[in-house]
Backbone as a ProteinNet text record, in pm:
[ID]
protein_1_A
[PRIMARY]
MSKIFKSSRIVLDDKAFVLSSTHEQKELNHKAEELAVVEHFDAQAAANQLIEDARLEANEILEEADRHYEERMTAAQASGDAIISDAYDQAKGIMEQAKADGYQDGFNRGVEDSQEIAKQIVDEALSIKSEWNEIRKKVHKEAESEMITLVIEALEKVFDYKVETDQSIIETLIRQGIERISKSHTITIRVSNEDYNHALSIRPMILATSDKIEEMELKRDPSLPSGSCLIDTDSGSIDSSLSIQLDQIKKIFEDLLKGE
[TERTIARY]
112.4	-21.8	40.4	33.8	141.9	39.9	145	77.2	182.3	142.8	234.4	206.8	307.2	271.6	387.5	341.8	424.6	416.3	421.8	441.5	511.1	581.5	674.3	630.2	458.3	383.6	246.4	263.8	165	46.7	-133.1	-181.7	-277	-265.8	-421.7	-473.1	-572.9	-618.5	-568	-512.3	-429.1	-298.8	-261.9	-82.6	-60.8	57.3	152.9	249.5	319.4	387	445.3	568.7	640.6	765.3	830.3	885.7	971.8	1055.4	1176.8	1241.9	1289.3	1365.7	1509.8	1511.9	1651.5	1716.7	1598.8	1609.1	1641.4	1575.6	1562.4	1736.8	1796.7	1940.8	2052.4	1973.8	2083.9	2086.3	1995.7	1976.3	2051.8	1985.2	2110.3	2234.7	2302.3	2420.8	2478.4	2401.2	2418.4	2417	2363.3	2349.1	2507.3	2450.1	2603.7	2731.2	2779.7	2908.2	2936	2776.9	2765	2802.3	2758.1	2802.8	2941	3017.2	3144.7	3225.1	3176.9	3217.9	3241.5	3117.8	3093.9	3162.2	3201.5	3216.2	3219.1	3311.1	3331.4	3196.2	3130.4	3000.3	2909.8	2822.5	2756.2	2634.8	2699.2	2623.9	2470.8	2427.4	2333	2210.5	2268.7	2210.6	2168.8	2331.3	2260.8	2187.3	2181	2045.9	1918	1901.8	1795.5	1792.8	1851.1	1848.9	1780.8	1903.3	1862.6	1656.4	1657.2	1505.3	1408.1	1480.3	1356	1329.3	1443.6	1480.9	1383	1397.2	1279	1166	1134.1	999.7	960.1	1019.9	970.1	959	1026	1033	889.6	885.4	767.2	635.6	629.3	522.5	491.3	581.4	594.4	548.9	600.5	572.6	423.1	344.6	227.3	124.1	162.5	90.9	92.6	170.8	203.5	70.3	68.3	-23.2	-172.6	-168.7	-310.4	-369.5	-247.8	-312.3	-350.3	-294.2	-312.2	-453.5	-434.8	-579.4	-699.1	-668.2	-798.3	-837.5	-759.1	-772.1	-848.1	-766.3	-837.6	-994.1	-1012.3	-1148.7	-1220.9	-1183.9	-1264.1	-1277.1	-1210.1	-1215.7	-1311.4	-1326.1	-1387.1	-1526.8	-1508.5	-1671.9	-1733.8	-1635.9	-1718.3	-1737.7	-1703.5	-1691.6	-1836.6	-1816	-1902.9	-2087.6	-2061.1	-2150.8	-2218.8	-2151.6	-2156.6	-2220	-2188.6	-2228.2	-2336.2	-2403.4	-2494.9	-2588.5	-2549.1	-2668	-2695.4	-2605.8	-2662	-2697	-2697	-2775.1	-2872.1	-2936.6	-3062.4	-3159.7	-3045.7	-3075.1	-3170	-3112.5	-3122	-3184.1	-3258.3	-3363.7	-3454.4	-3454.6	-3570.3	-3624.4	-3563.1	-3548.4	-3628.3	-3611.2	-3618.2	-3797.6	-3818.5	-3892.9	-4032.2	-3965.2	-4103.4	-4131.4	-4003.1	-4020.9	-4148.5	-4116.4	-4176.7	-4324	-4354.4	-4475.3	-4542.8	-4492.3	-4553.8	-4618.2	-4525.8	-4549.4	-4647.5	-4614.6	-4734	-4869.8	-4880.1	-4991.4	-5043	-4973.1	-5029.9	-5107.5	-4984.8	-5027.3	-5170.6	-5152.2	-5247.1	-5379.8	-5351.8	-5502.9	-5571.4	-5454.4	-5499.8	-5596.4	-5489.7	-5610.4	-5706.7	-5732.7	-5861.6	-5924.2	-5867.9	-6019.1	-6061.4	-5958.9	-5996.6	-6109.1	-6056.6	-6107.4	-6281.4	-6280.9	-6374.8	-6518.2	-6431.7	-6473.4	-6599.2	-6477.4	-6490.9	-6676.4	-6609.9	-6769.2	-6831.1	-6878.9	-6957	-6989.1	-6914.2	-6996	-7088.6	-7010.9	-7079.3	-7233.8	-7215.3	-7363.3	-7476	-7383	-7468.1	-7560.5	-7440.3	-7519.8	-7579.5	-7560	-7670.5	-7778.1	-7768.1	-7894.7	-8009.3	-7919.5	-7969.4	-8064.5	-8034.1	-8039.5	-8203.9	-8126	-8229.1	-8394.2	-8344.2	-8473.9	-8528.1	-8430.9	-8540.4	-8655.9	-8580	-8658.1	-8754.2	-8750	-8838.4	-8942	-8852.2	-9000.7	-9093.6	-9059.6	-9092.5	-9173.3	-9108.3	-9216.2	-9311	-9343	-9460.7	-9509.2	-9456.8	-9559.3	-9644.9	-9594.1	-9635.5	-9751.7	-9677.8	-9836.3	-9938.2	-9898.6	-10030.8	-10121.2	-10027	-10142.7	-10201.7	-10177.7	-10225.5	-10315.1	-10272.3	-10368.6	-10496.3	-10462.3	-10548.2	-10713.7	-10643.2	-10696.5	-10779.7	-10716.1	-10802.7	-10944.9	-10856.2	-10937.4	-11060.2	-11049.9	-11167.1	-11252.1	-11184.2	-11234.7	-11386.4	-11324.8	-11415.5	-11532.9	-11487.5	-11538.6	-11679.4	-11606.1	-11773.6	-11829	-11762.2	-11809.4	-11946.1	-11892.7	-11942.5	-12127.5	-12052.2	-12191.7	-12247.3	-12229	-12354	-12389.6	-12343	-12432.5	-12510.7	-12470.7	-12595.5	-12653.9	-12639.9	-12742.5	-12852.6	-12767.7	-12875.2	-12989.7	-12935.9	-13032.2	-13105	-13055.4	-13186.2	-13279.8	-13254.9	-13310.2	-13408.4	-13396.4	-13465.8	-13585.6	-13505.7	-13581.7	-13655.5	-13608.7	-13665	-13753.6	-13883.2	-13917.9	-13932.8	-13922	-13908.4	-13798.1	-13690	-13584.2	-13603.8	-13722.3	-13754.3	-13790.8	-13900.7	-13927	-13812.3	-13702.3	-13577.1	-13553.3	-13502.4	-13465.9	-13554.7	-13665.5	-13743.3	-13721.5	-13748.4	-13744.9	-13614.6	-13514.4	-13312.2	-13382.7	-13428.8	-13398.2	-13483.5	-13576.2	-13686.1	-13609.3	-13510.8	-13450.2	-13317.8	-13349.2	-13163.2	-13236.1	-13349.1	-13419.5	-13462.4	-13492.3	-13519.1	-13673.7	-13761	-13875.9	-14006.6	-14044.3	-14100	-14238	-14295.7	-14455.8	-14489.5	-14439.3	-14478	-14356.8	-14354.2	-14205.8	-14260.1	-14201.6	-14199.9	-14087	-14161	-14021.1	-14067.4	-13948.4	-13972.7	-13873.1	-13979	-13910.8	-13908.5	-13830.1	-13837.8	-13983.9	-14048.1	-14135.1	-14152.4	-14015.8	-14011.7	-14111.4	-13990.7	-14053	-14203.7	-14260.9	-14351.6	-14440	-14542.9	-14668.9	-14605.6	-14546.9	-14482	-14475.7	-14400.7	-14397.1	-14558.2	-14611.4	-14748.2	-14807	-14809.2	-14893.1	-14799.2	-14686.3	-14643.5	-14636.3	-14708.8	-14722.2	-14807.5	-14965.2	-15003.9	-14926	-14831.1	-14770.1	-14663.6	-14542.1	-14486	-14554.4	-14611.2	-14690.2	-14730.6	-14806.3	-14873.5	-14734.3	-14602	-14539.6	-14395.6	-14413.4	-14331.6	-14356.8	-14288.3	-14318	-14261.3	-14159.7	-14115	-14203.6	-14300.3	-14346.7	-14547.2	-14627.8	-14729.6	-14810.2	-14752.5	-14806.1	-14623.9	-14698.3	-14607.1	-14612	-14619.1	-14636.1	-14557.7	-14613.3	-14504.7	-14522.3	-14393.6	-14412.8	-14305.3	-14364.3	-14301.2	-14179	-14003.8	-13976.3	-13896.9	-13916.5	-13896.2	-13708.2	-13628.7	-13516.3	-13407.1	-13481.7	-13460.2	-13467.5	-13362.5	-13292.1	-13391.8	-13407.6	-13486.5	-13370.7	-13395.7	-13340.6	-13352.8	-13382	-13372	-13461	-13438	-13548.7	-13470.7	-13541.3	-13522.2	-13635.1	-13558.8	-13655.3	-13657.8	-13746.5	-13753.8	-13830.8	-13781	-13788.7	-13862.8	-13863.6	-13852.9	-13757.6	-13652.3	-13491.4	-13375.8	-13435.4	-13329.9	-13364.3	-13307.4	-13329.7	-13199.4	-13262.4	-13183.8	-13210.6	-13063.4	-13068.5	-13079.5	-13155.5	-13107.5	-13083	-13125.4	-13065.2	-12944.3	-12996.5	-12914.4	-12785.8	-12777.1	-12641.4	-12533.4	-12636.2	-12544.1	-12479.3	-12518.3	-12459.8	-12389.3	-12417	-12279.4	-12161.3	-12181.5	-12066.5	-12027.1	-12105.8	-11971	-11935.8	-11974.6	-11887.2	-11772.5	-11732.7	-11649.6	-11569.8	-11624.3	-11497	-11448.6	-11474	-11417	-11301.2	-11344.5	-11245	-11152.6	-11177.5	-11068.4	-10988.8	-11067.8	-10994.6	-10881.6	-10886.7	-10818.9	-10710.8	-10707.8	-10624.9	-10534.6	-10580.4	-10515.9	-10370.6	-10460.8	-10435.5	-10300.2	-10258	-10132.9	-9975.1
-117.8	-5.2	140.9	220.4	355.7	491.1	544.6	656.1	769.4	872.7	990.6	1089.2	1064.6	1127.5	1281.1	1419.7	1496.8	1568.4	1464.1	1510.7	1330.9	1343.5	1266.9	1178.7	1221.9	1138.1	1097.8	961.8	940.6	887.4	930.5	914.9	803.2	720.5	593.5	606.5	687.1	613.1	677	614.8	663.2	622.9	533.4	553.8	600.6	622.8	662.4	646.6	643.4	619	691.2	729.1	830.4	781.1	860.4	801.4	941.8	910.6	1019.8	1106.8	1215.5	1304.6	1223.9	1196.1	1182.7	1025.6	958.8	806.7	850.7	914.9	967.6	967.7	1120.2	1163.1	1019.2	887.9	792.5	768.1	695.2	662.8	687.5	838.6	913.2	896.5	927.1	918	762.6	640.6	564.8	507.4	490.5	564.5	617.7	706.5	823.4	738.1	681.5	590.6	472.7	423.3	298.6	386.9	476.5	577.2	582.4	630.1	646.2	580.7	424.8	277	215.8	280.1	224.6	310.3	407.5	576.9	486.9	319.2	330.8	254.9	230.4	183.7	320.8	284.3	356.2	473.7	586.4	659.9	642.7	653.9	644.7	530	401.6	280.6	278.9	370.1	334.1	423.8	595.1	623	560.9	488.5	412.2	336.9	255.1	157.4	251.8	334.5	405.6	432.8	488.7	519.8	458	359.9	188.5	91.6	150	69.4	163.9	307	409	398.5	358.8	330.1	183.2	81.8	-32.8	-34.1	34.7	64.7	123.4	223.1	296.1	240.4	154	90.2	-40.5	-77.3	-186.2	-76.5	34.3	150	130	184.6	206.7	88.7	3.1	-167.8	-214.5	-195	-186	-102.8	-19	109.4	80.8	21.8	-21	-118	-210.2	-348.2	-346	-219.5	-183.8	-131	-13.7	44.3	-39.8	-154.7	-226.8	-343.7	-403.6	-435.5	-334.7	-259.7	-125.2	-93.9	-102.1	3	-170.3	-236.8	-415.1	-483	-400.1	-447.5	-314.9	-176.7	-101.7	-109.1	-201.7	-224.6	-292.2	-434	-539.6	-447.6	-376.5	-340.2	-280	-165.7	-72.2	-189.4	-226.6	-353.1	-455.1	-441.2	-571.7	-432.7	-346.4	-227.3	-169.2	-172	-108.6	-205	-343.9	-479.1	-489.4	-440.5	-442.4	-324.9	-262.1	-113.2	-102	-160.6	-252.3	-287.3	-431.6	-480.9	-445.7	-393.4	-311.8	-232	-162.8	-76.4	-135.2	-265.5	-345.2	-406.1	-434.1	-547	-373.8	-273.4	-131.2	-84.2	-77	-71.1	-168.4	-291.7	-383.6	-397.2	-381.8	-354.9	-259.5	-129.2	34.1	-21.6	-99.5	-120.2	-222.6	-302	-417.6	-309.3	-280.9	-145.4	-67.8	40.7	125.5	44.5	-57.9	-119.1	-165.6	-241.4	-270.5	-145.9	-14.2	113.6	148	129.9	169.1	120.9	9	-119.3	-78.2	-54.6	-80.4	121.2	201.9	357.4	327.6	214.9	281.9	187.5	79.6	-33.5	94.4	149.7	304.3	371.1	439.8	545.4	460	367	298.6	287.9	225.5	215.3	411.4	472.5	622	650.5	645.1	641.2	616.6	445.2	386.7	413.4	441.4	505.7	671.8	719.7	842.4	834	723	675.3	630.7	518.9	470.7	582.5	678.4	790.3	883.1	921.7	994.3	952.2	784.3	681.1	670	695.7	717.3	792.7	933.9	1110.3	1037.6	1063.7	1072.4	972.4	848.6	786	804.2	901	967.6	1064	1131	1230.5	1189.6	1106.3	1060.7	961.1	955.6	906.1	998.1	1120.3	1235.5	1339	1331.5	1348.9	1254.5	1120.8	1014.5	1023.3	1090.4	1067	1220.1	1270.5	1453.2	1418.6	1344.1	1356	1240.2	1152.9	1023.9	1118.4	1207.1	1247.8	1370.3	1436.9	1548.9	1472.9	1377.2	1258	1239.4	1188.8	1122.4	1259.8	1361.6	1457.8	1535.6	1518.1	1511.8	1450.3	1330.4	1174.4	1220.7	1224.4	1216.3	1378.2	1463.6	1594.8	1582.1	1485.2	1466.8	1326.4	1238.6	1131.9	1207.9	1316.2	1351.9	1495.2	1539.5	1617.3	1569.5	1364.7	1308.5	1259.8	1224.7	1217.6	1311.8	1449.9	1559.2	1540.2	1529.8	1538.4	1434.1	1313.1	1173.9	1188.5	1266.9	1326.8	1406.7	1471.5	1602.1	1494.7	1480.6	1384.9	1297.6	1236.8	1090.4	1207.9	1319.5	1355	1446.1	1536.7	1567.5	1461.8	1366.2	1282.2	1122.4	1130.9	1037.3	1098.3	1064.1	1096.4	1022.1	899.4	782.7	828.1	891.7	939.2	961	1033.8	1107.7	998.7	917.1	807.2	734	695	610.7	710.5	875.2	908.6	919.1	940.2	924.2	803.4	679	593.5	536.1	595.7	592.1	660.7	728.1	867	809.9	728.4	685.1	556.7	498.9	389.8	430.2	548.1	604.9	647.8	672.3	667	618.9	652.1	526	566.4	438.7	475.8	600.5	671.5	748	766.8	835.1	860.3	947.7	1008.3	1154.5	1197.2	1224.5	1260	1358.7	1474.8	1542	1569.2	1536.6	1575.7	1665.5	1768.7	1831	1837.6	1850	1863	1975.9	1986.7	2115.2	2060.7	2255.3	2245.7	2124.8	2083.1	2000.8	1872	1839.8	1722.3	1691.4	1796.4	1825.7	1729.5	1694.3	1631.4	1495.4	1438.6	1344.3	1236.6	1354.6	1293.6	1239	1347	1355.8	1253.1	1202.3	1069.7	948.7	923.5	839.2	836.7	907.2	880.9	773.7	737.4	628.7	500.2	469.7	386.8	381.4	488.5	483.8	461.1	521.1	456.1	353.5	254.5	181.5	50.9	71.4	-34	-8.5	116.3	159	114.2	16.4	48.3	84.4	208.1	276.8	410.5	429.9	583.6	554.2	615.4	656.5	722.7	828.1	961.9	1056.1	1095.4	1139.8	1307.5	1383.5	1526.7	1586.9	1627.2	1681.7	1814.8	1917	2005.9	2058.2	2200.9	2227.5	2308.8	2322.5	2407.3	2500	2582.6	2655.8	2647.8	2676.2	2656.4	2584.6	2443.4	2350.8	2301.3	2238.6	2188.3	2073.2	2020	1915.6	1835.3	1653	1577.9	1610.3	1738.6	1769	1627	1615.5	1548.3	1545.3	1608.9	1641.7	1625.4	1521.8	1467.3	1477.1	1607.3	1588.9	1509.7	1482.5	1344.5	1442.7	1388.2	1407.3	1411.2	1348.6	1356.1	1415.6	1460.1	1556.6	1543.4	1603.5	1594.1	1501.8	1497.1	1359.3	1409.4	1408.1	1538.5	1365.4	1310.7	1218	1296.7	1410.3	1485.5	1401.9	1377.4	1336.4	1400.3	1574.2	1658.2	1583.7	1497.8	1508.4	1312.7	1228.2	1135.8	1202.1	1274	1305.8	1357	1451.2	1473.2	1359.6	1294.6	1162.1	1084.1	1107.1	1000.1	1110	1212.6	1324	1286.8	1309.2	1296.4	1129	1044.9	924.2	921.4	980.1	978.7	1123.7	1230.9	1276.7	1224.6	1114.8	1048.1	959	916.8	814.9	881.5	1019.8	1092.8	1072.7	1202	1210.9	1071.7	990.8	848.1	807.7	838.1	808.6	912.1
26	-8.3	-30.2	-94.2	-93.3	-41	30.6	103.6	77.8	36.9	119.7	260.1	326.5	434.4	457.5	475.5	508.5	593.4	739.5	879.1	896.8	1011.1	1042.2	1173	1210.6	1279.4	1258	1269.7	1278.8	1394	1409.6	1529.9	1476.9	1547.9	1531.6	1692.1	1700.4	1840	1949.9	2019.2	2157.6	2203.2	2059.4	2040.9	1904.4	1907.1	1806	1754.2	1602.6	1537.3	1483.2	1540	1464.6	1420.3	1302	1246.6	1277.1	1374.5	1453.8	1358.2	1381.1	1256.8	1308.1	1453.9	1530	1463.8	1397.2	1339.8	1188.5	1162.4	995	977.3	1064.1	1042.8	1064.7	1194.4	1211.6	1050.8	1003.8	896.4	774.3	756.6	658	672.1	779.3	806	762.7	816.1	791.4	670	587.4	442.1	353.9	415.5	385.8	365.3	522.5	521.2	445.6	384.6	312.6	149.1	171.7	42.8	2.7	95.6	110	98	157.5	112	0.6	-31.2	-153	-296.4	-310.5	-361.8	-526.5	-545.7	-638.1	-739.6	-642	-706.2	-769.7	-870.8	-958.6	-846.8	-818.7	-719.4	-769.1	-861.2	-923.4	-888.6	-873	-868.6	-697.2	-597.6	-485.3	-390.8	-502.4	-456.8	-471.2	-565.1	-626.8	-519.6	-472.3	-352.9	-214.2	-164.4	-67.6	-88.1	-224.4	-198.8	-172.3	-257.9	-231	-113.9	-41.1	97.2	209.1	179.5	287	218.3	42.6	78.8	134.4	127.1	206.2	342.1	431.9	546.3	584.4	516.1	516.3	497.4	387.6	362.2	477.4	538.7	669.7	771.6	825	888.7	888.2	759.5	726.7	764	703.2	689.5	861.5	945.8	1077	1148.8	1096.5	1138.7	1094.9	1023.9	926	997.4	1032.5	1106.2	1262.2	1367.6	1473.8	1453.9	1412.1	1350.9	1293.1	1201.2	1186.9	1299.9	1387.8	1549.1	1577.5	1645	1729.3	1678.9	1573.1	1482.9	1530.2	1487.9	1494.7	1688.5	1761.8	1886.4	1940.5	1890.9	1920.9	1873.5	1748.6	1715.4	1744.2	1789.4	1907.5	2012.9	2054.3	2216.8	2148.8	2128.8	2076.8	2063.8	1980.9	1949.4	2093.7	2146.4	2299.1	2374.6	2386.7	2457	2462.8	2313.3	2239.7	2279.1	2246.8	2295	2437.3	2525.6	2626.1	2672.1	2625.6	2649.9	2664.8	2511.8	2450.5	2527.8	2552.3	2692.1	2778.3	2855	2990.6	2983.2	2869.8	2794.6	2784	2730.8	2700.5	2799.4	2926.3	3033.6	3112	3097.5	3184.7	3167	2979.5	2963.8	2952.2	2973.6	2957.7	3135.5	3264.2	3372.5	3387.6	3331	3365.8	3279.8	3189.1	3107.5	3198.1	3248.5	3380.6	3482.8	3580.6	3651	3599.2	3504.8	3465.4	3463.9	3408.2	3342.8	3481.9	3570.8	3755.1	3817.4	3784.4	3812.8	3735.3	3638.4	3553.2	3569.4	3581.7	3578.2	3775.7	3872.2	3962	3959	3912.6	3956.4	3855.6	3744.5	3698.2	3756.8	3837.1	3922.8	4028.7	4066.9	4174.2	4135.5	3981	3927.5	3867.9	3849.3	3821	3941.1	4045.7	4183.2	4228.5	4230.5	4238.6	4201.2	4039.6	3921.5	3986.3	3964.9	4033.3	4127.4	4252.1	4355.4	4327.4	4293	4218	4184.5	4073.4	3996.9	4099	4180	4244.8	4347.6	4418.4	4477	4412.6	4281.2	4223.5	4170.4	4180.9	4149.1	4248.3	4398.7	4459.8	4495	4528.2	4486.6	4426.3	4353.4	4211.9	4268.2	4307.5	4343.6	4425.3	4536.2	4669	4623.2	4558	4494.7	4390	4341.2	4209.4	4348.5	4438	4523.6	4630	4617.3	4685.9	4601.6	4484.2	4359.9	4343	4365.5	4335.5	4445.1	4541.4	4687.2	4644.2	4588.5	4594	4493.2	4402.5	4313.4	4309.8	4361.5	4454.9	4532.9	4600.6	4696	4610.6	4530	4500.6	4361.8	4336.3	4216.2	4305	4431.8	4487.2	4537.4	4612.7	4609.8	4491.5	4428.3	4294.6	4275.2	4265.5	4253.2	4345.3	4423.9	4578.7	4525.1	4501.5	4451.2	4310.9	4234.7	4119.8	4169	4299.9	4274.5	4400.6	4488.7	4567.4	4428.9	4350.4	4291.5	4200.1	4148.9	4035.5	4162.1	4276.9	4379.9	4392.8	4400.9	4428.2	4325	4191.1	4063.3	4037.1	4053.3	4073.5	4203.7	4351.9	4446.1	4394.9	4303.1	4238.2	4178.7	4069.8	3928.1	4036.9	4133.2	4148.5	4265.8	4334.5	4413.3	4337.9	4232.2	4117.7	4034.1	3997	3908.3	3999.2	4109.4	4194.7	4308.9	4313.3	4434.2	4566	4521.4	4639.4	4733.2	4686	4768.2	4858	4896.3	5058.1	5122.8	5071	5153.1	5262.8	5125.3	5194.1	5308.5	5308.2	5393.3	5546.6	5526.8	5623.9	5740.8	5618.6	5700.8	5788.6	5699.4	5763.8	5865.8	5871.2	6033.1	6131.7	6104.3	6188.8	6256.1	6159.2	6225.4	6295.2	6293.1	6376.3	6562.2	6545.2	6658.9	6739.6	6903.8	7032.9	6964.5	7039	7048.8	7110.9	7012.5	7060.8	7045.5	7109.3	7060.3	6997.9	6918.9	6866.5	6792.2	6711.1	6588.4	6493	6475.5	6375.4	6224	6116.6	6009.2	5934.4	5926.2	5870.1	5685.4	5571.5	5443	5359.4	5231	5201.5	5089.1	5029.4	4961.8	4854.3	4763.7	4714	4724.6	4845.8	4870.3	4961.8	4989.6	5102	5059.5	4942.3	4868.1	4865.6	4849.3	4806.1	4951.7	5069.7	5186.9	5287.4	5238.3	5259	5246.2	5075	5049.5	5075.5	5134.5	5185.4	5386.1	5430.8	5599.9	5574.3	5564.8	5639.3	5626	5503.4	5506	5546.6	5636.8	5728.2	5874.7	5939.7	6041.9	6075.2	5953.1	5945.3	5962.5	5870.7	5862.5	5983.6	6083.7	6140.7	6305.7	6432.5	6522.6	6641.4	6574.9	6709	6696.6	6594.2	6641.9	6631.4	6696.8	6702.2	6618.2	6613	6548.9	6458.8	6328.5	6320.1	6201	6235.4	6190.9	6045.6	5949.6	5852.1	5835	5848.3	5829.1	5701.7	5582.5	5523.9	5573	5491.2	5579.7	5414.3	5419.3	5301.2	5278.6	5430.7	5415.1	5371	5369.4	5333.9	5160.5	5133.1	4983.9	5011.7	4811.7	4833.7	4874.4	4909	4957.1	5164.8	5159.5	5319.5	5400.6	5523.7	5614.3	5758.9	5846.7	5962.9	6030.3	6136.3	6244.5	6385.8	6394.2	6570.5	6631.2	6818.1	6871.8	6996.1	7098	7262.3	7255.3	7200.7	7296.9	7209.9	7087.9	7005.1	6864.4	6724	6611	6533	6448.6	6364.3	6232.4	6149.7	6029	5950.8	5851.1	5771.7	5602.6	5605.3	5488.5	5380.2	5233.8	5161.6	5159.8	5140.3	5193.4	5317.1	5431.1	5525.3	5480.8	5432.9	5376.7	5284.9	5200.2	5131.7	5182.7	5299.7	5370.9	5418.4	5484.4	5568.9	5435.2	5362.5	5225.6	5200.3	5219.1	5203.5	5327.4	5426.1	5559	5590.2	5478.4	5473.9	5417.7	5280.4	5169.2	5235.3	5322.3	5323.4	5444.6	5542.2	5680.5	5589.8	5484.3	5442.8	5358.2	5311.1	5263.1	5399.9	5544.4	5630.3	5684.1	5663.9	5694.9	5599.2	5496.6	5405.1	5425
[MASK]
++++++++++++++++++++++++++++++++++++++++++++++++++++++++++++++++++++++++++++++++++++++++++++++++++++++++++++++++++++++++++++++++++++++++++++++++++++++++++++++++++++++++++++++++++++++++++++++++++++++++++++++++++++++++++++++++++++++++++++++++++++++++++++++++++++

């Protein structure tokens, strides 16, 4: 291998191969002596030989340097590869461990977060359920109250219709009133103007079929609405009017609401 160097010093890595100027001087002196000894030889041939010897020595030095360089490069490459491989293995191990730890930590955090979210959802559901129960109770209460009002209004209409279309209703009211009294010698029954004539027509039949009274007096009472029946006895008065019965029905429904 032929190379040209302008420096007497060749540096490879941390070692240096030096072509010392002193060494060079000694060699030249030696060659000069040889030239002096062989002056009789052809000077040109001797010079050529010196040049060739120098070239060969330089090549040997360069080849040695190349071998050292290649050895060091190979060793460095191998060492570098080993270091890189070891570092990769360590990094891989660290990454896998971190991944495993991270997965476990992430899993644990995920479980904790899921539990917290689940608790929040359950608490919110319970809160909504509680609110809904309160709303439902309130709605039911209002619905029941409204329903009862509607029922009572319907009953009132039914009663009014019954009083207006069925004259026998006054007979039923009178008999119900008489059933509630103790045995009495004489009673006075007050009815409305609308019901008076019919009450008067059934008076004999009521006296004949009742064992609690011996005498019954009928009176008109302009202040009473149709369907009213007030019975005065020696011991007090009894109101068997249809409106009283309707009030009793209202009271029953109101008590049901209060009891809930």
